[in-house]
Amino acid sequence: MGEIDLTKPTNLLPRLRRGLGAGATEALEVVLRLAEEEGRALYLVGGGVRDLALRRGQVDVDVVGEGQVLSLAQKVAAVLGGRWVEHRAFGTVTVEGQGFRLDLAMARAERYAQPGALPKVRPASIGEDLARRDFTINAMALALCGRQSGQLLDPFDGMGDIARRVVRVLHERSFIDDATRILRAVRYETRFSFSIEEETLALLKRDLAYLDTISGARVRHELLRLLAEDRPEKGLLRCQELGVLAAIHRALRFDDELATAFRRARRAGRASPQPELYLGLLGTRLSPADAEAVTLRLALSKRQRQALEAAAALAQLLPWLSRPDVRPSQVVERLEPYPLSAVDACALLTSRSTAREKLRHYLENWYYVKPSLDGRALERLGVVRGPGMRGVLRLLKTARLDGEARSRQDEVELVQGVLAGKVELPGAESSD
Ligand code: ATP
């Protein structure tokens, strides 16, 4: 790293002030006044500076100071009547109150003992703090107070890279130290419509295998952040192209058809689909055994796992669902064990129109069908509670779904038929 260039005055500080709500402005004023009283410098860092430069709406106020920040955070919380929470492992303190949230961190340097391990951390200067970061566009600091107030620390020419619209690592070992940066690079490329700079791209490809050094939880975290972007399919297509998905798990893949289904998922009135729906779509491309392996690799939560594995299982049913002779009651019986998000995923994806129609009917209608008669009404007709009654209820539901009973009276007649021995109850097994 060369000498830090402190000679770049910017208009970012006024821009920051203009962009903050009333609560956040007051919080920032208080923290800066207290810091000035202590004679210490504070900096806005990371994504906040980048987003100011890019003029992207609301910015995160991540503030870094050299040395301990806990007592400063406590004072800010006391003046503003807010709460503070210390995250000691990271040397950060969050102060929250009416209309603001402020993250204060101690400037630190990091050393990676082995690839993928969490780094060893020590207090450091702001320059060293910037040097530990992932990309040049995230490695800038805006001095918020003191002599240099309003000046930009930009030792890696992040501003130049913003102008060139590229994502660039700070050094050649960056992806080896922390391969989650591979997914982060794709995320920023996707979000800002930037490109991963040429040398960085070569390093990324060279170091794909280091994704193996990253724990399931950390890969999952970054993958979910990619899924939370406005157009995640763009990033996933890029991950596919670069071999990132296969490096996470050899069976994971993404294609144009899935990309279309992702877009459909958003158009279908779900402003931001739950990650489970996207995971379900990814699951449709996996065999059940691979879905289980991916679940393990990504250490998925129970809900996420259900979405992925159920979609993989359901995808196997698509040929059966395409058969025209399959009745609604049979569809309900087969689909009921699966979460709706997985059914939804299959419906969004499949190009088999008969199957898609059945899945849509299931989601919009069949799933909710219940007989008009309940247990009490059946008792009044002379049905005894117990397995027999469950059988009658199933018969009624089947008749409703398949259009054999359309009214309460139809149901009463069916029950009377059963009691008179004229109608047989379905067996315990599925009837397909
Ligand atoms: P977003 O806008 O998506 O919240 P961000 O830039 O704020 O992105 P965070 O993940 O919140 O990113 O991290 C905050 C900052 O911490 C980043 O801007 C970057 O400087 C640094 N950082 C985060 N993760 C890493 C990493 N894996 N390696 C190096 N630096 C990182």
PDB file of C-alpha atoms and ligand atoms in Angstrom, residues 46-48 50-51 60 62 110 112 132-134 138-139 178 180-181 184 187-188 191 218 222 225 229, ligand 1:
ATOM      1  CA  GLY A  46     -17.172   0.737   3.726  1.00  0.00           C
ATOM      2  CA  GLY A  47     -20.389   0.547   1.765  1.00  0.00           C
ATOM      3  CA  GLY A  48     -21.566   3.915   3.120  1.00  0.00           C
ATOM      4  CA  ARG A  50     -19.332   3.849  -1.864  1.00  0.00           C
ATOM      5  CA  ASP A  51     -23.095   4.439  -1.809  1.00  0.00           C
ATOM      6  CA  ASP A  60     -25.477   2.728   6.235  1.00  0.00           C
ATOM      7  CA  ASP A  62     -20.769   2.649   9.674  1.00  0.00           C
ATOM      8  CA  GLU A 110      -6.538  -8.611  10.209  1.00  0.00           C
ATOM      9  CA  TYR A 112      -5.369 -14.796   8.141  1.00  0.00           C
ATOM     10  CA  ARG A 132      -8.102  -5.448   5.234  1.00  0.00           C
ATOM     11  CA  ARG A 133     -11.219  -4.881   3.152  1.00  0.00           C
ATOM     12  CA  ASP A 134     -12.571  -6.817   0.213  1.00  0.00           C
ATOM     13  CA  ASN A 138     -15.419  -0.685  -0.219  1.00  0.00           C
ATOM     14  CA  ALA A 139     -12.001   0.465   0.992  1.00  0.00           C
ATOM     15  CA  ASP A 178     -11.453 -15.282   2.391  1.00  0.00           C
ATOM     16  CA  THR A 180     -16.637 -15.567   0.567  1.00  0.00           C
ATOM     17  CA  ARG A 181     -15.328 -12.560  -1.360  1.00  0.00           C
ATOM     18  CA  ARG A 184     -19.408 -10.816  -2.708  1.00  0.00           C
ATOM     19  CA  ARG A 187     -23.064  -9.580  -5.705  1.00  0.00           C
ATOM     20  CA  TYR A 188     -21.582  -6.106  -6.213  1.00  0.00           C
ATOM     21  CA  ARG A 191     -26.130  -4.856  -7.943  1.00  0.00           C
ATOM     22  CA  ARG A 218     -20.706 -18.381   5.808  1.00  0.00           C
ATOM     23  CA  GLU A 222     -23.395 -14.767   1.267  1.00  0.00           C
ATOM     24  CA  ARG A 225     -27.442 -12.016   0.372  1.00  0.00           C
ATOM     25  CA  GLU A 229     -30.645  -8.603  -4.452  1.00  0.00           C
TER      26      GLU A 229
HETATM   27  P1  ATP B   1     -24.226  -3.946   1.553  1.00  0.00           P
HETATM   28  O1  ATP B   1     -24.391  -2.648   0.824  1.00  0.00           O
HETATM   29  O2  ATP B   1     -24.659  -5.139   0.804  1.00  0.00           O
HETATM   30  O3  ATP B   1     -24.685  -3.930   2.987  1.00  0.00           O
HETATM   31  P2  ATP B   1     -21.659  -3.434   2.522  1.00  0.00           P
HETATM   32  O4  ATP B   1     -20.606  -2.905   1.604  1.00  0.00           O
HETATM   33  O5  ATP B   1     -22.231  -2.560   3.571  1.00  0.00           O
HETATM   34  O6  ATP B   1     -22.706  -4.098   1.595  1.00  0.00           O
HETATM   35  P3  ATP B   1     -21.160  -5.466   4.512  1.00  0.00           P
HETATM   36  O7  ATP B   1     -21.138  -6.912   4.227  1.00  0.00           O
HETATM   37  O8  ATP B   1     -22.216  -4.889   5.351  1.00  0.00           O
HETATM   38  O9  ATP B   1     -21.041  -4.740   3.128  1.00  0.00           O
HETATM   39  O10 ATP B   1     -19.744  -5.107   5.110  1.00  0.00           O
HETATM   40  C1  ATP B   1     -19.362  -3.794   5.429  1.00  0.00           C
HETATM   41  C2  ATP B   1     -17.953  -3.528   4.945  1.00  0.00           C
HETATM   42  O11 ATP B   1     -17.047  -4.445   5.582  1.00  0.00           O
HETATM   43  C3  ATP B   1     -17.741  -3.729   3.447  1.00  0.00           C
HETATM   44  O12 ATP B   1     -18.026  -2.551   2.731  1.00  0.00           O
HETATM   45  C4  ATP B   1     -16.290  -4.113   3.371  1.00  0.00           C
HETATM   46  O13 ATP B   1     -15.469  -2.980   3.416  1.00  0.00           O
HETATM   47  C5  ATP B   1     -16.074  -4.877   4.659  1.00  0.00           C
HETATM   48  N1  ATP B   1     -16.204  -6.335   4.469  1.00  0.00           N
HETATM   49  C6  ATP B   1     -17.317  -7.081   4.621  1.00  0.00           C
HETATM   50  N2  ATP B   1     -17.079  -8.367   4.377  1.00  0.00           N
HETATM   51  C7  ATP B   1     -15.777  -8.465   4.062  1.00  0.00           C
HETATM   52  C8  ATP B   1     -14.923  -9.544   3.714  1.00  0.00           C
HETATM   53  N3  ATP B   1     -15.368 -10.792   3.615  1.00  0.00           N
HETATM   54  N4  ATP B   1     -13.629  -9.249   3.486  1.00  0.00           N
HETATM   55  C9  ATP B   1     -13.156  -8.002   3.589  1.00  0.00           C
HETATM   56  N5  ATP B   1     -13.928  -6.944   3.896  1.00  0.00           N
HETATM   57  C10 ATP B   1     -15.220  -7.152   4.124  1.00  0.00           C
END
